[in-house]
Every structure is written in C-alpha cells, then in structure tokens.
C-alpha cells in the first residue's frame, strides 16, 4: 500500500463538496476576496443536490398569500416539535435574498407567461411557494449555473477526485485536511485556517435511496472523528415516492406531482391517503411515507401507484420532463399510466451541529447543507426547505470567514502517511451490501429497540472486519465503507436512545410521541 507521492498546500479557505452548498460557499468567499480551494471526491458536477427535482421554498415579497410567519408555521408543523424556532426564523427570513443571489448567478427559474417567477406547492406547505427550474430539474439547473460561475472565477481552484481522509487538528483547532487524490494516486496535505464541510447526505447507507453513489456521509464521519458535536441523527427522511421497476427503486418521483394534484392509489385503484391524514397526499412527508408503507405491507406488494393522468399531456411534458423521460425508459408513460412508487431514504435531518453562521463546535471547522444540523428541519423536513438552507448557510459562512480572516496557528510538520491503497476487493462490496440491507431492515422506516440493538451488534462486526483487513485505507471504496459504518452507528445509537415516535423516527415499541421530549427540553439525541 505504499504511496511515495505527496504534496503540501496552503490556502485561505477550504471547501469540501461541490453540491449547491459547496459551490455557493466558494462563490461567496470569492466575492469576499478569499482565495478558496474546492475539493470534491468525484467530478465537479456530481453531487446530491444535482438530483433535487422539486425546488426551493421561499417567501416572495410579490406573493400576497404568503408571509415569513406562515412559512415558519408550516416548517414547525412538519418538524413535529423539534425545530429550533429561532434558527428556523432566521434562516427562512433570508429566503428571498438567497433567490436574488441565485438569479444574479444566472439560475434560470421557471416563469409564468407574465414573466413572474412560477410557484408550485408541495406537501405540508399551506400556499404555493416553491420556485423551480427546468420543470422538475431544479437541482441540476442551479448546479449548472453555479458551476459555470465557479469555472470562470480565478479565486476558486477546483480539485476533483480527491477524498478527504482526515481533518488536521492543532490544539483542538481545525487547520485543514489530509486528502488522497486517487486519480493521481497522491496524498495532499492542505493547510487552511477555515475548513467548510459541504459533503451532502447519507442516503447510500440504505439499500433503497433516492441519493447518488457519493452520498456516503464522509463529512459527518470526519467531523465526529475530530470531536465535533453531532445531533439528531435518528431523523432520516424517507421520501414517499421513488420509482419502482424490476424489483428495485430507481429514482425520485418529485412531491411536486402530488402538489399538482397527483393521487395515491392501491393496486385496485382505490385512493387511500385520506385514511391516514385529513390532508391526504399533501400531509407531511413522514405521514405519507408510513401510509404508503402500510398499504404495501397489507397488500404484500413492493409499491403503490401515483396517478397524475388528470393533468393535460402538455402540462406534464412542460412541468415534469425529467420524470416523464426517465419513466418512459421503463415503459411507463406517466401521461396515461399510473406510476409504481415506494418510499426510499432521501434526506438526513440531523448532522454536524452548527450555529446560524455555520460554525461547528470545533474552531476553524464549518458545515453547510445536508451535512449540517441547524435545527431548521426538526424531526421531519418541510419539502424544498433544504436547498434554501444550503444557500442561506453558505452566504453566512462565507460572510463570517470574509470578516474573520485568520492566520494558521502553526503548521503541523507532516509527512506522507504512505498508507493508502486503491484496489477494492469483492469482499468490500459484500460488506457494503450487508450494511445497506441491515440499515433498511432494522434502522429504516419502522424501528424497534430489539432491531436497533441487533443492528448495533452487526455494525460492530462489520467495523471489525474493515479494521482487521485495513480496508479503511483503500480509496475510495474501503474508506467510504468505513465512513458509512461510522455514520450508521451514530444513526442506530440515536434511534435507540430516542424512546418515542416523532416525525420520521417511528419506534414500534414506543408508538407515541413523548410530550416531554419536544425541543424545549430536549435538543435531540446529541453525540459528542
Ligand atoms: C421532491 O422533489 O419531492 C424532493 C424535494 C425535497 O426533497 O425537498
């Protein structure tokens, strides 16, 4: 495993991850005159946000039906008693300013015939307040606009295919990272007084997910290793509708379809959503997910149907071009066929604890986007609040860093660890498969104390297997396997500690919410 190649860099700021949070942070840092190194473990244009379909929620001053108070009320209602109201208010209040920034960066939001920004509705929003782009390709459209600006910005340097393997700590202060460029097979030590983790979500820990292969939770594992506080890891959002075909789930089918009147049907064609909640298809996401799951289990079927055939064909073609063409590849024409759908892991509501400027509990270390926990989402995220949070936190982190330039405390004399290898083995993929099935079955939509204890024991066995074989030093597969195991353990521990059902966390052995565990007295299952 010896690797003789080694280089050392020093930068003013380091951003890890190139989803919307990472790109936006880098652009805003550059606006503040801060030279930034942007590192991604994949290609610049690969990220979780790129697959976001629905949109970005914001209160537009031109919308007479909406207000900050209403957006806050919807967020808190969906969050099932665990939103941090103060953080939520402060983040939502910057919604329109963030949209203005995105427009300036060239994001082509969809518009009505009168050229006003087009708005749609999603579940648990009381009014239309979701902006979208490319119909159902909002994440992709935002990413492409930001990437174009990043590529043209001389203050931003991009390093692709570099896996960050360790955060550098000096006297408890983060001073950069060690990374492995696995295309060049070279170790890089990057010294930076400011390190921003924007590494996205964790969906790949589950066997059924809407997330791409990069969503392995590396940033959270790195931060935990560095001693940063991590919160609310038990709250995983399972999106109600991922497309089902040929025995597996393939891609997200946006909630915006239900926002535009889409109906859920069982195999006989009967509507069922209102049996579970008066808001039916537009009830909070956790409720719709459990409703679909219950119907699937009762019918012994791996899916239910989503029907949007009430919409005119041309509306579907304009509003949902990505979903239409993706489903057609499987022979499902959503203009006339019902869509087979089932729930899949989608979003992590918890993460690395940050304040409203994105500062973690480790000086010099920041986090933005899905990796971070701000308290906005509580126990169940309101649809399309995530892209908003990415942009607001990115603006704030960049502002803070711009106003607080730091010098490095001291450079740690670093030598090549020479310990990384690159050849993955079939046994690593077997271990990944076991982990993903275990998480889906025991730490998934329905949980129990017994199942969670079993999961923790199995996770320990898998971690031992990794350590004994030194797989964590094999980049990227073995390292990502270890990150996933560490994050899986945080999720299972937090889920075991929370002896109640709340939002997206359902315990069969504790089916009720415990009033005493709402946010006023219990800030989540915190693990430091
Ligand atoms: C969707 O389009 O349904 C996903 C949007 C989100 O996760 O907020």
XYZ file of C-alpha atoms and ligand atoms in Angstrom:
536
model
C 0.000 0.000 0.000
C 2.991 2.340 -0.023
C 2.489 5.657 -1.730
C 5.600 7.775 -2.186
C 3.804 10.725 -3.832
C 2.993 13.586 -1.530
C 2.374 17.329 -1.726
C 1.615 20.175 0.699
C -0.675 23.156 0.011
C -1.654 26.250 1.958
C -4.908 28.093 1.204
C -7.034 30.842 2.784
C -10.170 28.689 2.822
C -11.010 25.109 2.001
C -14.465 23.870 0.963
C -15.157 20.133 0.742
C -18.020 19.109 -1.555
C -19.481 20.545 -4.767
C -23.221 20.382 -4.271
C -25.120 23.654 -4.146
C -23.788 24.429 -0.624
C -20.146 23.949 -1.547
C -20.329 25.811 -4.868
C -22.272 28.683 -3.356
C -19.899 28.965 -0.382
C -16.894 29.111 -2.726
C -18.528 31.784 -4.912
C -19.452 33.909 -1.921
C -15.954 33.518 -0.429
C -14.514 34.674 -3.739
C -16.862 37.698 -3.659
C -15.382 38.484 -0.238
C -11.904 38.259 -1.789
C -10.981 34.943 -0.138
C -8.967 32.519 -2.282
C -10.570 29.115 -1.945
C -9.728 25.522 -2.716
C -12.833 23.484 -3.574
C -12.301 19.754 -3.177
C -14.629 17.024 -4.382
C -14.210 13.273 -4.198
C -15.936 12.937 -7.570
C -16.330 15.137 -10.666
C -17.163 18.802 -10.125
C -20.688 18.296 -11.471
C -21.592 15.246 -9.355
C -23.485 15.856 -6.110
C -26.677 15.068 -4.259
C -28.245 18.468 -4.963
C -27.937 17.930 -8.697
C -30.750 15.323 -8.431
C -33.138 17.593 -6.498
C -36.294 17.854 -8.549
C -38.982 19.781 -6.692
C -37.439 23.142 -5.971
C -36.542 25.756 -3.414
C -39.013 27.230 -0.951
C -39.020 30.980 -0.342
C -41.444 33.727 0.572
C -41.529 36.156 -2.347
C -42.496 39.750 -1.489
C -44.722 39.685 -4.586
C -46.769 36.766 -3.196
C -49.762 38.271 -1.321
C -50.796 34.852 0.067
C -47.504 34.217 1.848
C -45.502 35.550 4.775
C -42.475 34.626 6.877
C -44.808 33.671 9.745
C -46.741 31.282 7.512
C -43.567 29.647 6.175
C -42.282 29.296 9.743
C -45.604 27.836 10.891
C -45.556 25.199 8.106
C -41.910 24.339 8.870
C -42.623 23.909 12.573
C -45.774 21.884 11.977
C -43.901 19.465 9.679
C -40.942 19.358 12.108
C -43.064 17.628 14.789
C -41.907 19.631 17.809
C -38.157 19.569 17.210
C -37.487 22.651 15.082
C -35.319 25.301 16.668
C -37.714 28.188 16.142
C -35.092 30.891 16.426
C -32.739 29.326 13.852
C -35.664 28.459 11.603
C -36.999 32.020 11.614
C -33.580 33.465 10.915
C -32.885 31.053 8.011
C -36.325 31.386 6.384
C -36.118 35.186 6.647
C -33.175 35.161 4.216
C -35.111 33.188 1.602
C -35.801 35.950 -0.874
C -32.283 37.438 -0.599
C -30.949 33.968 -1.477
C -33.211 33.723 -4.516
C -31.969 37.140 -5.662
C -28.393 35.846 -5.353
C -29.249 32.759 -7.402
C -30.871 34.919 -10.082
C -27.733 37.065 -10.222
C -25.664 33.900 -10.658
C -27.825 33.068 -13.672
C -30.179 30.375 -12.328
C -32.999 30.092 -14.910
C -36.008 29.736 -12.591
C -39.232 28.894 -14.435
C -41.560 31.820 -15.075
C -45.268 32.308 -15.770
C -46.428 33.753 -19.122
C -46.410 37.227 -17.444
C -42.675 36.674 -16.644
C -43.259 36.433 -12.872
C -41.386 33.638 -11.079
C -43.565 30.494 -11.213
C -44.503 28.921 -7.886
C -45.827 25.482 -7.056
C -46.974 23.734 -3.894
C -45.600 20.676 -2.121
C -46.795 18.629 0.827
C -47.389 20.449 4.132
C -46.949 23.911 2.577
C -50.121 25.910 3.096
C -49.555 28.033 -0.023
C -47.673 27.898 -3.320
C -44.086 28.975 -2.505
C -41.762 26.554 -4.333
C -39.626 28.005 -7.111
C -38.439 25.535 -9.717
C -36.231 25.409 -12.790
C -36.206 23.210 -15.892
C -39.666 21.977 -14.784
C -38.548 19.175 -12.476
C -34.772 19.693 -12.787
C -34.218 22.412 -10.192
C -31.076 20.933 -8.593
C -29.456 20.329 -11.959
C -30.272 23.838 -13.219
C -28.891 25.517 -10.075
C -25.743 23.354 -10.120
C -25.010 24.092 -13.779
C -25.386 27.854 -13.296
C -23.106 27.845 -10.237
C -20.510 25.563 -11.856
C -20.291 27.914 -14.806
C -19.506 30.794 -12.428
C -17.041 28.702 -10.379
C -15.119 27.674 -13.514
C -14.730 31.316 -14.533
C -13.625 32.546 -11.090
C -9.877 32.946 -10.721
C -10.089 32.954 -6.893
C -11.505 29.409 -6.857
C -9.331 26.390 -7.530
C -11.078 23.042 -8.044
C -9.518 19.716 -7.068
C -11.550 16.710 -8.335
C -11.350 13.030 -7.345
C -9.704 13.862 -4.021
C -11.049 12.040 -0.978
C -10.576 13.924 2.300
C -9.425 11.268 4.757
C -8.623 13.275 7.880
C -9.106 16.742 9.378
C -5.887 18.291 10.743
C -6.253 19.419 14.340
C -3.770 21.549 16.287
C -4.716 22.123 19.935
C -8.327 21.361 19.085
C -8.421 23.846 16.164
C -9.046 22.615 12.616
C -6.174 23.623 10.348
C -7.134 21.885 7.099
C -7.154 18.313 5.925
C -5.279 15.396 4.519
C -6.703 14.206 1.196
C -5.896 11.480 -1.291
C -6.059 12.296 -4.995
C -6.981 8.846 -6.193
C -6.599 9.546 -9.886
C -3.023 10.762 -9.434
C -2.534 8.332 -6.525
C -1.046 11.125 -4.475
C -1.526 12.327 -0.899
C -2.152 16.046 -0.402
C -1.946 17.919 2.889
C -3.945 21.151 2.717
C -3.388 23.740 5.445
C -6.259 26.154 5.852
C -7.478 28.289 8.776
C -11.065 27.700 7.596
C -12.434 24.309 6.518
C -16.062 24.050 5.369
C -17.676 20.608 5.147
C -20.399 20.587 2.477
C -20.329 16.873 1.821
C -24.072 16.251 1.461
C -26.171 13.402 2.757
C -26.023 9.776 3.787
C -28.716 8.060 1.714
C -26.397 5.368 0.347
C -26.258 3.793 3.807
C -29.683 2.355 2.926
C -30.426 -0.260 0.280
C -33.269 1.890 -1.102
C -32.464 5.540 -1.646
C -33.022 8.476 -3.971
C -29.379 9.579 -3.432
C -26.461 9.090 -5.835
C -23.414 6.932 -5.052
C -21.453 9.804 -3.488
C -23.906 10.232 -0.567
C -21.918 8.206 1.966
C -21.735 10.623 4.907
C -17.947 11.119 4.834
C -18.108 14.675 6.197
C -20.097 13.608 9.248
C -17.699 10.735 9.949
C -14.711 13.117 9.649
C -16.298 15.705 11.936
C -17.210 13.071 14.538
C -13.621 11.816 14.435
C -12.444 15.401 15.043
C -14.698 15.651 18.128
C -17.405 17.913 16.657
C -20.894 17.666 18.161
C -23.364 15.735 16.006
C -27.130 15.919 16.588
C -30.471 14.328 15.695
C -29.000 11.513 13.598
C -32.061 9.335 14.174
C -34.116 11.568 11.889
C -33.827 10.176 8.378
C -36.436 11.336 5.905
C -37.797 8.536 3.745
C -39.279 10.113 0.625
C -42.718 8.601 -0.090
C -42.266 8.182 -3.827
C -39.280 6.659 -5.605
C -39.883 4.918 -8.946
C -40.207 1.117 -8.704
C -39.467 -1.299 -11.556
C -37.930 -4.755 -11.955
C -37.561 -5.436 -8.236
C -35.844 -2.184 -7.308
C -36.221 1.549 -6.764
C -34.556 3.722 -9.387
C -35.088 7.471 -8.951
C -37.056 10.153 -7.149
C -40.575 10.982 -8.287
C -40.996 14.523 -7.017
C -43.524 15.556 -4.423
C -44.413 18.335 -6.847
C -46.536 15.735 -8.705
C -48.730 15.476 -5.631
C -48.505 19.266 -5.313
C -50.073 19.439 -8.788
C -52.908 17.122 -7.743
C -51.294 13.657 -8.115
C -53.214 10.908 -6.285
C -52.017 7.776 -4.497
C -53.852 4.557 -5.400
C -53.648 0.988 -4.173
C -53.493 -1.908 -6.642
C -57.294 -1.875 -7.024
C -57.091 1.808 -7.898
C -58.633 2.917 -4.579
C -57.475 6.205 -3.040
C -56.061 5.673 0.465
C -54.138 8.759 1.646
C -57.077 10.349 3.481
C -57.461 7.262 5.672
C -54.187 8.341 7.289
C -54.415 12.160 7.424
C -57.026 14.779 6.516
C -54.519 16.450 4.140
C -54.238 13.173 2.194
C -51.482 13.224 -0.442
C -50.273 16.598 0.883
C -49.840 15.534 4.508
C -46.300 15.890 5.948
C -43.826 13.580 4.236
C -43.285 11.190 7.160
C -47.032 10.532 7.380
C -47.402 9.857 3.642
C -44.375 7.540 3.749
C -45.823 5.469 6.588
C -49.214 5.382 4.849
C -47.679 4.000 1.641
C -45.552 1.546 3.602
C -48.627 0.285 5.484
C -50.552 -0.178 2.220
C -47.638 -2.034 0.641
C -47.303 -4.369 3.608
C -51.047 -5.028 3.804
C -51.169 -5.874 0.077
C -47.828 -7.764 0.083
C -46.777 -5.568 -2.849
C -43.486 -3.654 -3.223
C -45.208 -0.473 -4.486
C -48.385 1.576 -4.727
C -49.386 3.849 -7.602
C -49.112 7.586 -8.131
C -51.592 8.879 -10.693
C -51.181 12.231 -12.453
C -53.224 11.378 -15.523
C -55.673 14.181 -14.632
C -53.092 16.689 -15.945
C -53.125 17.522 -19.660
C -50.283 15.763 -21.531
C -48.687 19.083 -22.488
C -48.613 20.234 -18.832
C -46.844 17.016 -17.849
C -44.347 17.444 -20.686
C -43.538 21.008 -19.611
C -43.568 20.595 -15.808
C -42.086 17.114 -15.451
C -39.832 16.442 -18.447
C -37.171 14.560 -16.449
C -39.609 12.244 -14.688
C -41.547 11.673 -17.919
C -38.465 10.618 -19.882
C -36.997 8.563 -17.006
C -40.266 6.603 -16.588
C -40.602 6.104 -20.366
C -37.268 4.242 -20.293
C -39.077 1.619 -18.179
C -42.155 1.581 -20.422
C -44.286 3.733 -18.081
C -45.919 6.705 -19.827
C -46.974 8.975 -16.957
C -49.344 10.876 -19.292
C -51.608 7.804 -19.265
C -50.163 5.203 -16.866
C -50.117 5.153 -13.087
C -46.565 5.293 -11.720
C -45.360 2.446 -9.431
C -43.741 4.105 -6.388
C -42.403 3.171 -2.951
C -40.558 5.006 -0.134
C -36.756 5.361 -0.135
C -34.132 7.019 2.110
C -33.862 10.625 0.983
C -32.537 13.159 3.489
C -30.814 13.448 6.861
C -32.451 15.987 9.167
C -29.645 15.786 11.747
C -25.934 16.222 11.180
C -22.972 18.260 12.415
C -24.173 20.796 14.963
C -23.707 24.353 13.679
C -24.810 27.801 14.761
C -26.612 30.120 12.344
C -23.260 31.129 10.843
C -22.354 27.505 10.095
C -19.692 27.255 12.822
C -19.307 23.772 14.324
C -18.130 23.155 17.888
C -14.556 22.744 16.559
C -12.891 26.124 15.893
C -11.874 26.526 12.248
C -14.425 23.916 11.112
C -17.745 24.869 9.496
C -20.545 22.948 7.864
C -23.339 23.791 5.427
C -26.175 21.968 3.665
C -27.387 18.457 4.431
C -24.184 17.673 6.341
C -25.044 20.343 8.909
C -27.666 20.410 11.650
C -29.110 23.895 12.192
C -32.406 22.919 13.831
C -34.437 24.118 10.801
C -35.893 20.731 9.902
C -36.728 19.275 13.305
C -37.963 15.692 13.129
C -39.275 15.946 9.562
C -38.154 18.419 6.903
C -40.661 20.529 5.036
C -40.206 19.892 1.303
C -37.836 22.247 -0.543
C -36.538 23.903 2.640
C -33.230 22.080 2.136
C -31.974 23.963 -0.931
C -32.983 27.174 0.811
C -30.952 26.213 3.887
C -27.940 25.357 1.660
C -27.888 28.812 0.123
C -28.595 30.778 3.322
C -25.920 28.963 5.363
C -23.405 29.209 2.526
C -23.896 33.007 2.392
C -23.425 33.251 6.139
C -20.346 31.024 6.407
C -18.693 32.991 3.616
C -19.614 36.309 5.246
C -18.210 35.144 8.587
C -14.964 33.879 7.072
C -14.608 37.035 4.955
C -14.961 39.181 8.078
C -12.687 36.979 10.222
C -9.617 36.159 8.183
C -7.319 34.011 10.308
C -3.743 33.029 10.081
C -2.765 29.435 10.589
C -1.850 28.794 14.192
C 1.032 26.583 13.293
C 1.772 24.124 10.523
C 1.951 20.581 11.727
C 5.102 19.030 10.322
C 3.540 16.437 8.075
C 4.976 13.526 6.235
C 3.300 11.194 3.824
C 1.446 8.575 5.787
C 2.166 6.264 2.844
C -0.687 4.091 3.951
C -3.285 4.332 1.199
C -4.136 1.772 -1.454
C -6.564 1.811 -4.356
C -7.525 -1.774 -5.202
C -11.018 -2.653 -3.995
C -11.979 -6.277 -3.361
C -15.307 -8.111 -3.859
C -15.495 -8.687 -0.081
C -15.750 -4.918 0.456
C -18.827 -4.774 -1.785
C -20.322 -7.727 0.080
C -19.843 -5.853 3.354
C -21.469 -2.753 1.821
C -24.460 -4.842 0.704
C -24.832 -6.273 4.225
C -24.653 -2.815 5.768
C -27.274 -1.364 3.426
C -29.734 -4.237 3.953
C -29.202 -4.126 7.710
C -29.924 -0.384 7.847
C -33.044 -0.730 5.681
C -34.421 -3.614 7.709
C -33.531 -2.592 11.284
C -32.931 1.176 11.185
C -35.426 2.079 8.454
C -38.999 3.374 8.351
C -40.195 1.231 11.283
C -37.784 0.554 14.166
C -37.737 -1.341 17.442
C -35.334 -1.486 20.373
C -34.576 -5.138 19.628
C -33.851 -4.459 15.953
C -31.659 -1.472 16.782
C -29.617 -3.494 19.274
C -29.184 -6.216 16.671
C -28.101 -3.597 14.121
C -25.504 -2.154 16.503
C -24.030 -5.595 17.125
C -23.841 -6.324 13.380
C -22.282 -2.924 12.719
C -19.570 -3.692 15.254
C -18.807 -6.980 13.493
C -18.564 -5.207 10.142
C -16.304 -2.480 11.594
C -14.007 -5.154 12.987
C -13.863 -6.827 9.580
C -12.858 -3.498 7.999
C -10.190 -2.741 10.606
C -8.666 -6.221 10.579
C -8.290 -6.042 6.802
C -7.205 -2.338 6.771
C -9.939 -1.659 4.211
C -10.404 1.891 5.544
C -7.098 2.713 3.813
C -8.379 1.665 0.378
C -9.514 4.765 -1.506
C -12.329 5.319 -2.298
C -14.341 2.116 -1.653
C -12.889 0.938 1.673
C -12.720 4.455 3.101
C -16.355 5.120 2.151
C -17.375 1.787 3.666
C -15.808 2.851 6.971
C -17.461 6.311 6.813
C -20.825 4.640 6.243
C -20.299 2.269 9.156
C -19.441 5.154 11.500
C -22.469 7.174 10.399
C -24.720 4.094 10.569
C -23.614 3.600 14.169
C -24.476 7.230 15.024
C -27.939 6.757 13.489
C -28.640 3.456 15.250
C -27.384 4.754 18.627
C -29.502 7.894 18.398
C -32.549 5.864 17.292
C -32.117 3.507 20.238
C -31.771 6.430 22.655
C -34.989 8.083 21.476
C -37.697 6.049 23.180
C -40.669 7.618 21.403
C -42.058 8.037 17.900
C -41.746 11.507 16.429
C -41.641 12.806 12.860
C -39.609 10.454 10.685
C -38.468 8.322 13.662
C -41.004 5.557 14.309
C -40.475 3.074 17.157
C -42.900 0.144 17.135
C -42.135 -0.375 20.831
C -42.785 3.323 21.635
C -45.567 4.305 19.216
C -46.478 7.608 20.910
C -44.640 10.945 20.994
C -43.429 11.807 24.481
C -44.510 15.437 25.101
C -41.567 15.943 27.441
C -39.129 15.254 24.608
C -40.119 18.206 22.463
C -37.401 20.685 21.639
C -37.880 22.976 24.649
C -36.371 20.437 26.986
C -34.500 18.008 24.764
C -32.315 19.145 21.912
C -32.126 15.741 20.230
C -30.019 12.698 20.930
C -26.707 14.531 20.988
C -23.489 12.620 20.492
C -20.189 14.374 21.004
C -39.042 16.331 -4.259
O -38.959 16.884 -5.340
O -40.020 15.673 -3.897
C -37.904 16.451 -3.305
C -37.812 17.815 -2.829
C -37.214 17.833 -1.463
O -36.666 16.825 -1.026
O -37.344 18.859 -0.804
